[in-house]
């Protein structure tokens, strides 16, 4: 890529900027000109992502070795396309996929695309922290027992908040049933590089692990990895599924950045992660000393956790996470994820000691100014098992393709949802296509909106919800 970028000549191919010659001054001011020289199409020297035989194959092999896989695919459409493809590669129409109800919306897209039927497992939910922590192997075991024909199990580990399920035990269970374990490890591509981080999904025995290299490593946004090991998954079908879910023109900026991120981790991963852990531990220690703040320790709740995720409960200051986020952002301190009662910060290898100083001083100022306890109602506990069980009436695909109407919110309870409604981030759907709409789910969404959160749905103000037309459902 470097050689192709440096070469002089006349080009007559995509992209239309022809190595930056055509860009406007404004465009150049923002990005510089150099990056355009590397924004190239599949030139003969640059291989092809969908039939790799040259530099891409070599880069993917190096990534497999660095991350501990047998084979690795570079992804240019985020973990999203990898999760969708992993589901399509393992489950066909009408076949069952066991997954936790707090899966990312990309897993729901995978169900719609494949036509697979979800068997939802309730994750362990912390009422105290109002978050799902992970799935217990026992919950997977009973789902496997109740659904012996299931074709795969998908687990999200780590969660957005860094809490990890016991993947080793879960892999043993799925393999005893002869089916693969797919791990959405979007937030854990760094795990393989330091022993003080949780065990990686591949090391625990997962068949497929999908990682967003852009989330915590230094790849460009959208650049991700799909790793595979063992013989449980048909690799040709996986490769074909990846073609269905990705652009036919994958960006070489993304692919090149994946190779660079891999090289950095392969050569300096241990020392970079040691520094990152030290920064995260200092932030945790110093924030724990401030009055009225609580710092999440998922390990004290029985789950392995990634210490580079820092979750700070601000409800003791009388603030919502959204309000605290606004104030901190105005001071130049920007969190990854604000929620009703807490804020989550990602501490990555890109952070420096000065960032941690600024974070601590921002919180010190908040603590000096605010101290009354938060009287905000808790988010409706939409992930508890009573909320979860058997509210699905149609498969996500059936509901997606069924005739729909926009139902006013006050008449929506009891209808079958025809869309994915998701507070974002973290992108964990509150309502899924095919589920009966419960009052608790609407209350949760409304509370999130009132507190300043954002929804992805057909009506972001939630005046209406897309539902399956009642006439379509009742004859069944
Ligand atoms: C748990 C989880 N899985 C998958 C994804 C999708 O990853 P990407 O943004 O790389 O497509 C996300 C994104 O936030 C996520 O949080």
Short mmCIF file of C-alpha atoms and ligand atoms in Angstrom, two decimals:
data_model
loop_
_atom_site.label_atom_id
_atom_site.label_comp_id
_atom_site.label_asym_id
_atom_site.label_seq_id
_atom_site.Cartn_x
_atom_site.Cartn_y
_atom_site.Cartn_z
CA UNK A 1 0.00 0.00 0.00
CA UNK A 2 2.87 2.33 0.87
CA UNK A 3 4.58 1.59 -2.47
CA UNK A 4 1.37 2.10 -4.45
CA UNK A 5 0.69 5.35 -2.60
CA UNK A 6 4.17 6.67 -3.42
CA UNK A 7 4.08 5.74 -7.10
CA UNK A 8 3.75 8.58 -9.63
CA UNK A 9 1.68 8.20 -12.80
CA UNK A 10 -1.68 8.83 -14.36
CA UNK A 11 -4.55 6.94 -12.82
CA UNK A 12 -7.96 6.40 -14.37
CA UNK A 13 -9.83 4.43 -11.74
CA UNK A 14 -11.93 4.77 -8.64
CA UNK A 15 -12.04 6.66 -6.32
CA UNK A 16 -12.77 9.73 -8.40
CA UNK A 17 -10.35 11.98 -6.53
CA UNK A 18 -7.50 10.14 -8.37
CA UNK A 19 -5.01 10.02 -5.49
CA UNK A 20 -6.17 13.36 -4.14
CA UNK A 21 -5.77 15.38 -7.36
CA UNK A 22 -9.45 16.27 -7.46
CA UNK A 23 -10.17 17.22 -3.86
CA UNK A 24 -11.30 20.67 -2.76
CA UNK A 25 -9.13 22.86 -0.55
CA UNK A 26 -11.55 22.35 2.34
CA UNK A 27 -11.24 18.61 1.96
CA UNK A 28 -7.43 18.89 1.88
CA UNK A 29 -7.38 21.20 4.93
CA UNK A 30 -9.32 18.63 6.94
CA UNK A 31 -7.55 15.42 5.96
CA UNK A 32 -4.24 16.50 4.42
CA UNK A 33 -3.31 15.19 0.98
CA UNK A 34 -1.29 12.14 1.89
CA UNK A 35 -4.16 10.02 3.04
CA UNK A 36 -5.77 10.28 -0.42
CA UNK A 37 -2.72 8.71 -2.06
CA UNK A 38 -3.40 5.53 -0.09
CA UNK A 39 -7.15 5.56 -0.75
CA UNK A 40 -6.85 3.12 -3.62
CA UNK A 41 -8.96 0.44 -5.28
CA UNK A 42 -7.99 -3.21 -5.81
CA UNK A 43 -4.87 -2.59 -7.88
CA UNK A 44 -3.02 -5.75 -8.96
CA UNK A 45 -0.46 -5.27 -6.14
CA UNK A 46 -3.16 -4.78 -3.51
CA UNK A 47 -4.90 -8.15 -3.59
CA UNK A 48 -8.65 -8.63 -3.08
CA UNK A 49 -10.39 -8.91 0.27
CA UNK A 50 -12.82 -11.51 -1.05
CA UNK A 51 -10.25 -13.71 -2.78
CA UNK A 52 -7.07 -12.96 -0.87
CA UNK A 53 -3.92 -14.42 -2.33
CA UNK A 54 -1.29 -11.71 -1.85
CA UNK A 55 -0.74 -8.89 0.63
CA UNK A 56 -4.18 -9.18 2.24
CA UNK A 57 -3.74 -12.91 2.75
CA UNK A 58 -0.33 -12.28 4.30
CA UNK A 59 -1.68 -9.54 6.57
CA UNK A 60 -4.58 -11.75 7.66
CA UNK A 61 -2.20 -14.62 8.43
CA UNK A 62 -0.08 -12.29 10.57
CA UNK A 63 -3.24 -11.16 12.38
CA UNK A 64 -4.28 -14.78 13.02
CA UNK A 65 -0.87 -15.45 14.58
CA UNK A 66 -0.98 -12.28 16.70
CA UNK A 67 -4.52 -12.78 18.03
CA UNK A 68 -4.28 -16.56 18.46
CA UNK A 69 -6.60 -17.71 15.65
CA UNK A 70 -6.33 -20.36 12.96
CA UNK A 71 -7.70 -17.97 10.37
CA UNK A 72 -8.58 -14.28 10.42
CA UNK A 73 -10.69 -12.13 8.12
CA UNK A 74 -10.30 -8.37 7.93
CA UNK A 75 -13.66 -6.62 8.13
CA UNK A 76 -14.40 -3.22 6.63
CA UNK A 77 -17.98 -2.88 7.93
CA UNK A 78 -17.27 -3.18 11.65
CA UNK A 79 -17.98 -6.09 13.95
CA UNK A 80 -21.55 -5.61 12.76
CA UNK A 81 -20.89 -7.37 9.44
CA UNK A 82 -18.86 -10.10 11.17
CA UNK A 83 -21.65 -10.87 13.64
CA UNK A 84 -24.25 -10.92 10.88
CA UNK A 85 -22.05 -13.23 8.79
CA UNK A 86 -21.26 -15.54 11.72
CA UNK A 87 -24.99 -16.04 12.29
CA UNK A 88 -25.66 -16.63 8.58
CA UNK A 89 -22.78 -19.11 8.43
CA UNK A 90 -24.15 -21.19 11.30
CA UNK A 91 -27.95 -20.84 11.28
CA UNK A 92 -30.39 -21.02 8.37
CA UNK A 93 -34.06 -20.05 8.14
CA UNK A 94 -36.06 -21.52 11.04
CA UNK A 95 -32.96 -22.83 12.84
CA UNK A 96 -32.33 -21.82 16.42
CA UNK A 97 -29.62 -19.55 17.77
CA UNK A 98 -29.16 -19.31 21.53
CA UNK A 99 -28.16 -15.79 22.54
CA UNK A 100 -28.50 -13.40 25.47
CA UNK A 101 -31.32 -10.87 25.36
CA UNK A 102 -28.79 -8.07 25.73
CA UNK A 103 -27.04 -8.91 22.44
CA UNK A 104 -26.03 -6.00 20.24
CA UNK A 105 -28.44 -4.94 17.51
CA UNK A 106 -26.10 -6.46 14.90
CA UNK A 107 -27.07 -9.92 16.22
CA UNK A 108 -30.72 -9.03 15.64
CA UNK A 109 -29.82 -7.96 12.10
CA UNK A 110 -28.11 -11.34 11.72
CA UNK A 111 -31.36 -13.05 12.79
CA UNK A 112 -33.36 -11.04 10.27
CA UNK A 113 -30.89 -11.74 7.48
CA UNK A 114 -30.56 -15.47 8.21
CA UNK A 115 -34.17 -16.15 9.21
CA UNK A 116 -32.87 -17.91 12.32
CA UNK A 117 -35.09 -18.07 15.39
CA UNK A 118 -33.73 -16.65 18.64
CA UNK A 119 -33.74 -18.55 21.91
CA UNK A 120 -33.10 -15.74 24.37
CA UNK A 121 -31.20 -16.36 27.56
CA UNK A 122 -31.46 -13.85 30.38
CA UNK A 123 -28.13 -12.36 31.34
CA UNK A 124 -27.31 -11.82 35.01
CA UNK A 125 -28.61 -8.38 35.83
CA UNK A 126 -27.24 -6.12 38.55
CA UNK A 127 -30.13 -4.12 40.01
CA UNK A 128 -27.64 -2.06 41.94
CA UNK A 129 -25.78 -1.00 38.80
CA UNK A 130 -28.73 -1.35 36.42
CA UNK A 131 -26.76 -3.28 33.88
CA UNK A 132 -26.45 -6.78 32.46
CA UNK A 133 -23.19 -8.42 33.52
CA UNK A 134 -22.89 -11.58 31.44
CA UNK A 135 -24.50 -14.98 30.99
CA UNK A 136 -24.11 -17.89 33.38
CA UNK A 137 -23.02 -21.25 31.88
CA UNK A 138 -26.03 -22.78 33.70
CA UNK A 139 -28.40 -20.57 31.68
CA UNK A 140 -26.75 -21.72 28.45
CA UNK A 141 -26.88 -25.34 29.64
CA UNK A 142 -30.61 -25.20 30.24
CA UNK A 143 -31.26 -23.48 26.88
CA UNK A 144 -29.23 -26.23 25.18
CA UNK A 145 -31.23 -28.86 27.02
CA UNK A 146 -34.57 -27.28 26.12
CA UNK A 147 -33.52 -26.71 22.49
CA UNK A 148 -31.31 -29.66 21.52
CA UNK A 149 -31.56 -28.78 17.82
CA UNK A 150 -30.03 -25.32 18.26
CA UNK A 151 -27.33 -24.64 15.68
CA UNK A 152 -25.10 -22.21 17.56
CA UNK A 153 -24.66 -20.17 20.74
CA UNK A 154 -23.72 -16.50 20.60
CA UNK A 155 -22.42 -14.70 23.67
CA UNK A 156 -21.42 -11.05 24.16
CA UNK A 157 -18.21 -11.01 26.17
CA UNK A 158 -17.00 -8.56 27.33
CA UNK A 159 -20.09 -6.40 27.62
CA UNK A 160 -19.82 -2.72 26.88
CA UNK A 161 -18.96 -2.28 30.55
CA UNK A 162 -16.17 -4.84 30.37
CA UNK A 163 -17.77 -7.71 32.26
CA UNK A 164 -16.93 -11.16 30.93
CA UNK A 165 -18.80 -14.46 30.93
CA UNK A 166 -17.15 -17.78 31.72
CA UNK A 167 -16.42 -18.58 28.08
CA UNK A 168 -14.38 -21.67 28.84
CA UNK A 169 -17.35 -23.33 30.56
CA UNK A 170 -19.74 -22.16 27.84
CA UNK A 171 -17.47 -23.45 25.05
CA UNK A 172 -17.29 -26.84 26.77
CA UNK A 173 -21.09 -26.96 26.86
CA UNK A 174 -21.62 -25.97 23.24
CA UNK A 175 -18.97 -28.40 22.03
CA UNK A 176 -20.58 -31.20 24.03
CA UNK A 177 -23.69 -30.49 21.92
CA UNK A 178 -21.57 -30.41 18.76
CA UNK A 179 -22.35 -26.78 17.96
CA UNK A 180 -20.15 -23.70 17.70
CA UNK A 181 -19.71 -20.85 20.15
CA UNK A 182 -19.67 -17.41 18.52
CA UNK A 183 -18.35 -14.63 20.74
CA UNK A 184 -19.14 -11.00 20.12
CA UNK A 185 -15.83 -9.76 21.47
CA UNK A 186 -16.23 -6.34 19.87
CA UNK A 187 -14.86 -4.70 23.02
CA UNK A 188 -12.04 -7.15 23.70
CA UNK A 189 -9.43 -7.17 20.91
CA UNK A 190 -6.73 -6.23 23.44
CA UNK A 191 -7.31 -9.23 25.72
CA UNK A 192 -4.75 -11.50 24.08
CA UNK A 193 -1.92 -9.10 24.82
CA UNK A 194 -1.70 -8.94 28.61
CA UNK A 195 -2.21 -11.58 31.30
CA UNK A 196 -3.91 -9.06 33.62
CA UNK A 197 -6.74 -8.69 31.15
CA UNK A 198 -9.51 -11.31 30.91
CA UNK A 199 -8.81 -14.41 28.84
CA UNK A 200 -9.55 -13.91 25.14
CA UNK A 201 -12.49 -15.73 23.57
CA UNK A 202 -10.19 -17.79 21.35
CA UNK A 203 -8.04 -18.85 24.31
CA UNK A 204 -11.25 -19.90 26.08
CA UNK A 205 -12.21 -22.15 23.15
CA UNK A 206 -14.64 -20.02 21.09
CA UNK A 207 -15.06 -21.13 17.48
CA UNK A 208 -15.59 -17.61 16.15
CA UNK A 209 -14.58 -14.34 17.80
CA UNK A 210 -15.45 -10.98 16.31
CA UNK A 211 -13.50 -7.93 17.46
CA UNK A 212 -13.81 -4.22 16.73
CA UNK A 213 -10.17 -3.29 16.28
CA UNK A 214 -11.34 0.30 16.00
CA UNK A 215 -12.90 0.41 19.46
CA UNK A 216 -9.81 0.01 21.62
CA UNK A 217 -6.90 -0.54 19.24
CA UNK A 218 -5.56 2.00 16.76
CA UNK A 219 -7.41 0.98 13.59
CA UNK A 220 -9.73 3.41 11.84
CA UNK A 221 -13.40 3.40 12.75
CA UNK A 222 -15.25 0.46 11.12
CA UNK A 223 -12.10 -1.70 10.91
CA UNK A 224 -12.71 -5.04 12.63
CA UNK A 225 -11.56 -8.66 12.73
CA UNK A 226 -13.24 -12.03 12.56
CA UNK A 227 -11.21 -14.96 13.89
CA UNK A 228 -11.98 -18.65 13.61
CA UNK A 229 -10.57 -21.91 14.95
CA UNK A 230 -11.59 -25.58 14.84
CA UNK A 231 -13.88 -27.42 12.44
CA UNK A 232 -17.28 -26.58 13.87
CA UNK A 233 -17.97 -23.82 11.33
CA UNK A 234 -17.98 -24.21 7.56
CA UNK A 235 -15.36 -21.70 6.45
CA UNK A 236 -16.57 -21.39 2.85
CA UNK A 237 -20.05 -20.49 4.03
CA UNK A 238 -18.56 -17.93 6.41
CA UNK A 239 -16.51 -16.38 3.59
CA UNK A 240 -19.63 -16.21 1.40
CA UNK A 241 -21.63 -14.66 4.23
CA UNK A 242 -18.93 -12.01 4.70
CA UNK A 243 -19.32 -11.11 1.03
CA UNK A 244 -23.03 -10.59 1.58
CA UNK A 245 -22.53 -8.21 4.49
CA UNK A 246 -19.65 -6.09 3.22
CA UNK A 247 -19.10 -3.49 0.56
CA UNK A 248 -17.59 -4.75 -2.69
CA UNK A 249 -15.22 -1.79 -2.41
CA UNK A 250 -13.59 -2.19 1.00
CA UNK A 251 -11.46 0.80 1.94
CA UNK A 252 -7.71 0.22 1.89
CA UNK A 253 -7.40 2.90 4.55
CA UNK A 254 -9.34 0.59 6.86
CA UNK A 255 -7.51 -2.55 5.75
CA UNK A 256 -4.10 -0.86 6.04
CA UNK A 257 -4.99 0.45 9.49
CA UNK A 258 -5.94 -3.08 10.59
CA UNK A 259 -2.52 -4.34 9.57
CA UNK A 260 -0.83 -1.41 11.36
CA UNK A 261 -2.90 -2.02 14.51
CA UNK A 262 -1.97 -5.71 14.39
CA UNK A 263 1.71 -4.84 13.97
CA UNK A 264 1.61 -2.48 16.93
CA UNK A 265 -0.01 -5.07 19.19
CA UNK A 266 2.25 -7.89 17.99
CA UNK A 267 5.39 -5.88 18.68
CA UNK A 268 4.42 -3.65 21.65
CA UNK A 269 1.09 -5.03 22.83
CA UNK A 270 2.30 -6.18 26.23
CA UNK A 271 4.01 -2.92 27.21
CA UNK A 272 1.19 -0.78 25.79
CA UNK A 273 -1.41 -2.71 27.73
CA UNK A 274 0.71 -2.61 30.90
CA UNK A 275 0.79 1.20 30.63
CA UNK A 276 -2.93 1.34 29.89
CA UNK A 277 -3.76 -0.86 32.89
CA UNK A 278 -1.61 1.34 35.12
CA UNK A 279 -3.47 4.46 33.93
CA UNK A 280 -6.84 2.77 34.41
CA UNK A 281 -5.90 1.60 37.91
CA UNK A 282 -4.80 5.10 38.89
CA UNK A 283 -8.05 6.62 37.59
CA UNK A 284 -10.04 4.00 39.49
CA UNK A 285 -8.11 4.57 42.72
CA UNK A 286 -8.29 8.34 42.68
CA UNK A 287 -11.94 8.54 41.66
CA UNK A 288 -12.85 6.02 44.38
CA UNK A 289 -11.46 8.49 46.92
CA UNK A 290 -13.84 11.26 45.83
CA UNK A 291 -17.05 11.70 47.85
CA UNK A 292 -20.39 10.40 46.53
CA UNK A 293 -18.92 8.61 43.50
CA UNK A 294 -19.01 4.84 43.07
CA UNK A 295 -16.76 2.93 40.71
CA UNK A 296 -17.94 -0.35 39.21
CA UNK A 297 -15.91 -3.42 40.12
CA UNK A 298 -17.56 -6.16 38.06
CA UNK A 299 -15.19 -8.70 39.62
CA UNK A 300 -16.84 -8.08 43.00
CA UNK A 301 -20.15 -9.04 41.34
CA UNK A 302 -18.77 -12.42 40.31
CA UNK A 303 -17.62 -11.69 36.75
CA UNK A 304 -14.15 -11.29 35.32
CA UNK A 305 -13.75 -7.73 34.17
CA UNK A 306 -11.68 -5.54 31.93
CA UNK A 307 -10.10 -2.92 34.19
CA UNK A 308 -9.63 -0.55 31.26
CA UNK A 309 -13.39 0.11 31.35
CA UNK A 310 -14.16 2.66 34.02
CA UNK A 311 -17.79 3.04 35.06
CA UNK A 312 -18.59 5.86 37.46
CA UNK A 313 -21.95 6.10 39.22
CA UNK A 314 -22.82 9.81 39.62
CA UNK A 315 -26.28 9.40 41.14
CA UNK A 316 -24.79 10.20 44.59
CA UNK A 317 -24.10 13.71 43.25
CA UNK A 318 -27.77 14.22 42.39
CA UNK A 319 -26.93 14.08 38.69
CA UNK A 320 -27.93 11.79 35.87
CA UNK A 321 -25.11 10.32 33.82
CA UNK A 322 -26.37 12.43 30.92
CA UNK A 323 -26.15 15.69 32.90
CA UNK A 324 -22.68 14.83 34.22
CA UNK A 325 -21.63 13.94 30.68
CA UNK A 326 -22.71 17.36 29.38
CA UNK A 327 -20.77 19.15 32.11
CA UNK A 328 -17.64 17.08 31.65
CA UNK A 329 -17.82 17.36 27.87
CA UNK A 330 -18.00 21.17 28.20
CA UNK A 331 -14.70 20.90 30.11
CA UNK A 332 -13.14 18.82 27.33
CA UNK A 333 -13.60 15.44 29.04
CA UNK A 334 -15.65 13.11 26.88
CA UNK A 335 -16.99 9.77 28.07
CA UNK A 336 -17.77 6.79 25.87
CA UNK A 337 -21.21 6.11 27.26
CA UNK A 338 -23.51 8.14 29.47
CA UNK A 339 -26.49 6.36 31.01
CA UNK A 340 -29.14 7.29 33.54
CA UNK A 341 -27.03 6.90 36.62
CA UNK A 342 -23.52 6.40 35.41
CA UNK A 343 -20.89 7.20 32.82
CA UNK A 344 -18.47 4.78 31.26
CA UNK A 345 -14.98 5.74 30.09
CA UNK A 346 -12.73 3.67 27.83
CA UNK A 347 -9.10 3.92 28.83
CA UNK A 348 -7.07 2.71 25.89
CA UNK A 349 -3.49 2.65 24.69
CA UNK A 350 -4.19 6.07 23.17
CA UNK A 351 -4.58 7.70 26.59
CA UNK A 352 -1.83 9.57 28.41
CA UNK A 353 -1.28 10.48 32.07
CA UNK A 354 -2.45 14.03 31.31
CA UNK A 355 -5.85 12.66 30.20
CA UNK A 356 -6.26 10.87 33.52
CA UNK A 357 -5.26 14.06 35.41
CA UNK A 358 -7.93 15.95 33.49
CA UNK A 359 -10.55 13.27 34.16
CA UNK A 360 -9.84 13.31 37.88
CA UNK A 361 -9.84 17.09 38.11
CA UNK A 362 -13.14 17.24 36.16
CA UNK A 363 -14.74 14.85 38.65
CA UNK A 364 -13.25 16.77 41.60
CA UNK A 365 -14.99 19.91 40.37
CA UNK A 366 -18.29 18.03 39.96
CA UNK A 367 -17.97 16.60 43.46
CA UNK A 368 -17.32 20.04 44.92
CA UNK A 369 -20.41 21.46 43.23
CA UNK A 370 -22.95 18.65 43.61
CA UNK A 371 -23.73 16.30 46.45
CA UNK A 372 -27.45 15.58 46.83
CA UNK A 373 -28.58 12.04 46.02
CA UNK A 374 -30.31 11.46 42.73
CA UNK A 375 -34.06 11.06 42.92
CA UNK A 376 -34.44 9.99 39.34
CA UNK A 377 -36.46 6.80 38.89
CA UNK A 378 -34.35 3.78 38.05
CA UNK A 379 -34.36 2.67 34.45
CA UNK A 380 -37.10 0.09 34.02
CA UNK A 381 -35.43 -3.24 34.52
CA UNK A 382 -35.96 -4.41 31.03
CA UNK A 383 -33.32 -7.08 31.17
CA UNK A 384 -34.67 -9.03 34.11
CA UNK A 385 -35.85 -12.50 33.28
CA UNK A 386 -39.53 -11.79 33.96
CA UNK A 387 -39.40 -9.17 31.25
CA UNK A 388 -37.59 -11.43 28.84
CA UNK A 389 -39.28 -14.73 28.80
CA UNK A 390 -41.32 -15.74 25.83
CA UNK A 391 -42.51 -12.37 24.72
CA UNK A 392 -41.51 -13.25 21.14
CA UNK A 393 -44.53 -14.08 18.97
CA UNK A 394 -42.87 -13.92 15.57
CA UNK A 395 -39.27 -14.42 14.51
CA UNK A 396 -37.36 -11.17 13.93
CA UNK A 397 -37.43 -11.91 10.20
CA UNK A 398 -41.19 -12.60 10.11
CA UNK A 399 -41.86 -9.38 11.99
CA UNK A 400 -39.45 -7.42 9.83
CA UNK A 401 -41.20 -8.46 6.61
CA UNK A 402 -44.78 -8.38 7.98
CA UNK A 403 -47.16 -5.52 7.11
CA UNK A 404 -46.66 -2.76 9.66
CA UNK A 405 -48.22 0.41 10.95
CA UNK A 406 -47.03 3.26 13.13
CA UNK A 407 -48.97 2.80 16.37
CA UNK A 408 -49.35 5.75 18.79
CA UNK A 409 -47.28 4.96 21.87
CA UNK A 410 -50.26 4.96 24.26
CA UNK A 411 -51.88 2.16 22.22
CA UNK A 412 -48.76 0.10 21.57
CA UNK A 413 -48.71 -2.13 24.67
CA UNK A 414 -49.67 -5.68 23.69
CA UNK A 415 -48.89 -5.17 19.97
CA UNK A 416 -46.07 -7.04 18.24
CA UNK A 417 -43.08 -4.83 17.65
CA UNK A 418 -41.90 -4.63 14.04
CA UNK A 419 -38.65 -2.75 14.57
CA UNK A 420 -35.54 -2.71 16.71
CA UNK A 421 -35.66 0.09 19.25
CA UNK A 422 -32.40 0.75 20.87
CA UNK A 423 -31.05 3.34 23.24
CA UNK A 424 -27.69 4.22 21.64
CA UNK A 425 -25.06 3.74 22.85
CA UNK A 426 -24.77 0.97 23.94
CA UNK A 427 -26.91 -0.40 21.10
CA UNK A 428 -28.62 -3.05 23.21
CA UNK A 429 -32.20 -3.22 22.00
CA UNK A 430 -35.04 -2.65 24.44
CA UNK A 431 -37.59 -3.84 21.89
CA UNK A 432 -36.99 -6.36 19.15
CA UNK A 433 -39.00 -7.22 16.05
CA UNK A 434 -41.41 -10.04 16.86
CA UNK A 435 -41.72 -9.29 20.59
CA UNK A 436 -44.90 -8.30 22.35
CA UNK A 437 -44.52 -4.70 23.53
CA UNK A 438 -44.65 -4.54 27.31
CA UNK A 439 -45.38 -1.45 29.37
CA UNK A 440 -42.02 -1.81 31.16
CA UNK A 441 -40.13 -1.52 27.88
CA UNK A 442 -41.95 1.68 26.93
CA UNK A 443 -41.33 3.10 30.41
CA UNK A 444 -37.63 2.32 30.07
CA UNK A 445 -37.41 4.05 26.69
CA UNK A 446 -39.35 7.08 27.90
CA UNK A 447 -37.19 7.41 31.00
CA UNK A 448 -34.08 7.25 28.82
CA UNK A 449 -35.42 9.96 26.49
CA UNK A 450 -36.52 12.22 29.39
CA UNK A 451 -33.08 11.97 30.94
CA UNK A 452 -31.43 13.11 27.70
CA UNK A 453 -30.60 9.76 26.06
CA UNK A 454 -31.05 8.94 22.38
CA UNK A 455 -32.97 6.20 20.60
CA UNK A 456 -32.55 4.61 17.22
CA UNK A 457 -36.06 3.81 16.05
CA UNK A 458 -38.49 4.81 13.29
CA UNK A 459 -39.63 7.69 15.53
CA UNK A 460 -36.72 8.94 17.64
CA UNK A 461 -39.19 10.96 19.77
CA UNK A 462 -41.14 7.77 20.48
CA UNK A 463 -44.56 9.18 19.71
CA UNK A 464 -45.19 6.03 17.64
CA UNK A 465 -43.76 2.51 17.36
CA UNK A 466 -43.85 0.36 14.22
CA UNK A 467 -45.98 -2.68 14.98
CA UNK A 468 -47.10 -5.68 12.97
CA UNK A 469 -50.65 -4.92 11.76
CA UNK A 470 -53.01 -6.70 14.15
CA UNK A 471 -54.92 -8.35 11.22
CA UNK A 472 -51.70 -10.07 10.16
CA UNK A 473 -51.17 -11.58 13.60
CA UNK A 474 -54.63 -12.58 14.77
CA UNK A 475 -55.39 -15.35 12.21
CA UNK A 476 -52.31 -17.30 13.36
C1 LIG B 1 -21.27 -5.47 22.01
C2 LIG B 1 -21.14 -4.91 20.62
N1 LIG B 1 -21.12 -5.75 19.59
C3 LIG B 1 -21.01 -5.30 18.32
C4 LIG B 1 -20.91 -3.97 18.05
C5 LIG B 1 -20.79 -3.53 16.62
O1 LIG B 1 -19.48 -3.14 16.37
P1 LIG B 1 -19.06 -2.21 15.15
O2 LIG B 1 -19.35 -0.80 15.57
O3 LIG B 1 -17.60 -2.46 15.00
O4 LIG B 1 -19.84 -2.61 13.96
C6 LIG B 1 -20.92 -3.05 19.10
C7 LIG B 1 -20.82 -1.61 18.82
O5 LIG B 1 -20.98 -0.76 19.65
C8 LIG B 1 -21.05 -3.53 20.42
O6 LIG B 1 -21.08 -2.70 21.47
#
